[in-house]
Short mmCIF file of C-alpha atoms in Angstrom, two decimals:
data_model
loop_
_atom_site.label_atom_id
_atom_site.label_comp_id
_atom_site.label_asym_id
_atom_site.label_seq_id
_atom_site.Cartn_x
_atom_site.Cartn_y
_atom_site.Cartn_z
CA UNK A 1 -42.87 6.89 12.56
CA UNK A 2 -43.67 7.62 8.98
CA UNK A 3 -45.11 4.37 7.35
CA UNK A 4 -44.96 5.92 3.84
CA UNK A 5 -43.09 3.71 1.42
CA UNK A 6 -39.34 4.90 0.64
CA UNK A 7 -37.18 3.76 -2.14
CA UNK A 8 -33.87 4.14 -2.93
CA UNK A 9 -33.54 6.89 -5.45
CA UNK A 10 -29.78 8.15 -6.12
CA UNK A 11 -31.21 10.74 -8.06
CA UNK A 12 -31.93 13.34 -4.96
CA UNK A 13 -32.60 16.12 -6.63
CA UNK A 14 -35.98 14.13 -7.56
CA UNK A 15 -36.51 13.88 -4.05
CA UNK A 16 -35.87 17.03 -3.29
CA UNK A 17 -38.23 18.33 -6.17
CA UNK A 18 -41.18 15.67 -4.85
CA UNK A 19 -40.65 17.42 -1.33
CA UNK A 20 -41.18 20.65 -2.80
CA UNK A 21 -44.43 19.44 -4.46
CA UNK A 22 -45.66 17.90 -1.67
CA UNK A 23 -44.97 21.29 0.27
CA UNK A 24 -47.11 23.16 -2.64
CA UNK A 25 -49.84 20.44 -3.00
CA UNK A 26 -50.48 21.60 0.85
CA UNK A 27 -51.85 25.06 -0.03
CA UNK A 28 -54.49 23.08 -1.02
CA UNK A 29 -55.82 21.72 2.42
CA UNK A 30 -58.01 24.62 3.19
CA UNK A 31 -60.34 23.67 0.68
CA UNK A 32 -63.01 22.49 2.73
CA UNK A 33 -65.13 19.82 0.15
CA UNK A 34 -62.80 16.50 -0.42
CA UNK A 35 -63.57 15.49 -3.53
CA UNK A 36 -62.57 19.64 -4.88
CA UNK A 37 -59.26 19.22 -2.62
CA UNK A 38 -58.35 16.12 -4.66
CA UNK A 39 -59.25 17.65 -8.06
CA UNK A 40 -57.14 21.23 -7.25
CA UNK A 41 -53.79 18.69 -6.26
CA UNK A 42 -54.31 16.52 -9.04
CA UNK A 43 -55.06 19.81 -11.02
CA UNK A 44 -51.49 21.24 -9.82
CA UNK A 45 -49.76 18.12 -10.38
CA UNK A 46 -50.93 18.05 -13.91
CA UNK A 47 -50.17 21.55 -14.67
CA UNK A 48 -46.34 20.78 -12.53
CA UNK A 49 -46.01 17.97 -15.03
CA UNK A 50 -47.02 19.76 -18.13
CA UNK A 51 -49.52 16.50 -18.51
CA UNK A 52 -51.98 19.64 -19.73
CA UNK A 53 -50.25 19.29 -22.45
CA UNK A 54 -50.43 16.30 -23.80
CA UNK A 55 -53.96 15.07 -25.12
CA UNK A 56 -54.96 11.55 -25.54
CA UNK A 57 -53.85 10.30 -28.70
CA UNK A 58 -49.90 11.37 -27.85
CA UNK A 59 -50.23 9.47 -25.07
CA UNK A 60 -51.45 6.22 -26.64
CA UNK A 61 -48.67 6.74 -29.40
CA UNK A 62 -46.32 6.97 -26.58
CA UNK A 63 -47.63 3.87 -24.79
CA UNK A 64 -47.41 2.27 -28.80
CA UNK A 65 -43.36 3.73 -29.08
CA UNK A 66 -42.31 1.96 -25.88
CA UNK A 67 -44.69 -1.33 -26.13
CA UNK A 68 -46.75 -0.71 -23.52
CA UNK A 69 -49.92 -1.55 -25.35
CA UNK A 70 -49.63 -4.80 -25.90
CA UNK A 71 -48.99 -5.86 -22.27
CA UNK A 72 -51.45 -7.22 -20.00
CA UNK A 73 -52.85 -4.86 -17.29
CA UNK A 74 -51.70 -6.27 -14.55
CA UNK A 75 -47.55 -6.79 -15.89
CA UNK A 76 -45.62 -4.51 -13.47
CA UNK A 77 -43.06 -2.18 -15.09
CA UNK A 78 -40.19 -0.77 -13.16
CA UNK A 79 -39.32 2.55 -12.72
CA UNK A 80 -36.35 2.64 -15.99
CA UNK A 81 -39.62 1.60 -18.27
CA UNK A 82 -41.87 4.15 -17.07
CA UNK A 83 -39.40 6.90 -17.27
CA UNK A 84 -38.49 5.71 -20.77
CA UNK A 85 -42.22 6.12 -21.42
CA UNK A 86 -42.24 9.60 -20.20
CA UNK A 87 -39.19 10.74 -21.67
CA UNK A 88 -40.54 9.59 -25.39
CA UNK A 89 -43.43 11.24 -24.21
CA UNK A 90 -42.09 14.33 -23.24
CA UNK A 91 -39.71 14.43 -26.45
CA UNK A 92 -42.39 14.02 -28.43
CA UNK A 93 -44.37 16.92 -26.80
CA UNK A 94 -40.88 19.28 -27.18
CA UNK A 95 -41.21 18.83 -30.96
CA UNK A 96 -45.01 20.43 -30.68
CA UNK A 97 -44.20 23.45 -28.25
CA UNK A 98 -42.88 26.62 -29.45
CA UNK A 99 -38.31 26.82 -29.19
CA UNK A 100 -38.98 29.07 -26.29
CA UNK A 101 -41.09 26.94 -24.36
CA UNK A 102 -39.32 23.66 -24.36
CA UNK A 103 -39.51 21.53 -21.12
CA UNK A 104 -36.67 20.17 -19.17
CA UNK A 105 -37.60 16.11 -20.20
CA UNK A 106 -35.32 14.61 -17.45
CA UNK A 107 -36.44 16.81 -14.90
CA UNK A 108 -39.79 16.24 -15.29
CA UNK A 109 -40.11 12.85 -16.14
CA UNK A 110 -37.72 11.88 -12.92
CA UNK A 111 -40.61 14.21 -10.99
CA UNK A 112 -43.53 12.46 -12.36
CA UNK A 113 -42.12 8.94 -12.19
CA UNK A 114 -41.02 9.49 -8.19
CA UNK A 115 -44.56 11.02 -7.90
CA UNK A 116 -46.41 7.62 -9.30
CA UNK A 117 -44.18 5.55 -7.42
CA UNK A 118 -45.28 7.03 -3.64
CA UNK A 119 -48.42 7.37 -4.94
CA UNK A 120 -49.18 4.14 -6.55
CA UNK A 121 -46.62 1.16 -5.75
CA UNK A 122 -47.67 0.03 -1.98
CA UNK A 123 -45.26 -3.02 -1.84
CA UNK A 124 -42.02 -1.22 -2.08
CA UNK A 125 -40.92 -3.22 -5.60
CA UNK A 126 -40.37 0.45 -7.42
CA UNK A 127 -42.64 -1.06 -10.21
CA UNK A 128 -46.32 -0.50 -10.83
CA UNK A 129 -49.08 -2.33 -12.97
CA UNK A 130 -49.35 -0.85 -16.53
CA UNK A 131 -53.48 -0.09 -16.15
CA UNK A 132 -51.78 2.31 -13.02
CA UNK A 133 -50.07 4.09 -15.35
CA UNK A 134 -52.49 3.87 -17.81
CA UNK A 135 -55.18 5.42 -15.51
CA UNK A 136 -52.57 7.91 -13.40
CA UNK A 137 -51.24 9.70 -16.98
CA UNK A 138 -55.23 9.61 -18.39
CA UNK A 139 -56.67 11.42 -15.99
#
């Protein structure tokens, strides 16, 4: 049996999008060294995410915007706060990118929000620390 945490998304297209990541990160298992295995999924994950994107000082504005700053970082944000987060984030990096190029912001914030949830909430709660986000969206 799988002992990976579940949560109850209604959202399934999310899920169904996380699946389909999880199905692409695996192209990346025949890389033989670890530690370039990790940084080629992360890499893909960024790129999925269009976190490429985004340099540092959008994302501290967007941590500013939503409040985020001024928490300690252990406070535990649920999922609705994070993907506010991400969609100010993501809003704010539609106004930068050519008409053509704009990104689908629910989409992709529902994707990377599901994504930091399996990877980095372990008890289940659907809420994660704000240095986990801090460090997951940094890097």
């Amino acid at each position: 049996m799988d002992d990976s945490p579940t949560y109850d998304n209604t959202d399934r297209e999310s899920d169904s999008e996380l699946d389909s990541l999880y199905d692409a990160l695996k192209q990346h298992d025949d890389i033989r060294f670890a530690t370039y295995r990790t940084a080629a999924k992360l890499r893909y994950i960024q790129r999925k995410a269009f976190l490429h994107h985004i340099d540092i000082w959008n994302m501290i504005e967007a941590f500013r915007e939503n409040g985020l700053n001024t928490l300690e970082p252990t406070t535990l944000v649920n999922r609705a706060r994070m993907e506010t987060l991400l969609s100010s984030l993501y809003s704010n990096l539609n106004k930068r990118l050519p008409p053509g190029q704009n990104i689908d912001i629910e989409k992709t914030s529902s994707l990377l929000s599901t994504w930091l949830l399996f990877t980095y909430c372990s008890d289940e709660t659907g809420r994660l620390r704000v240095f986990s986000i801090k460090m997951a969206l940094a890097v």
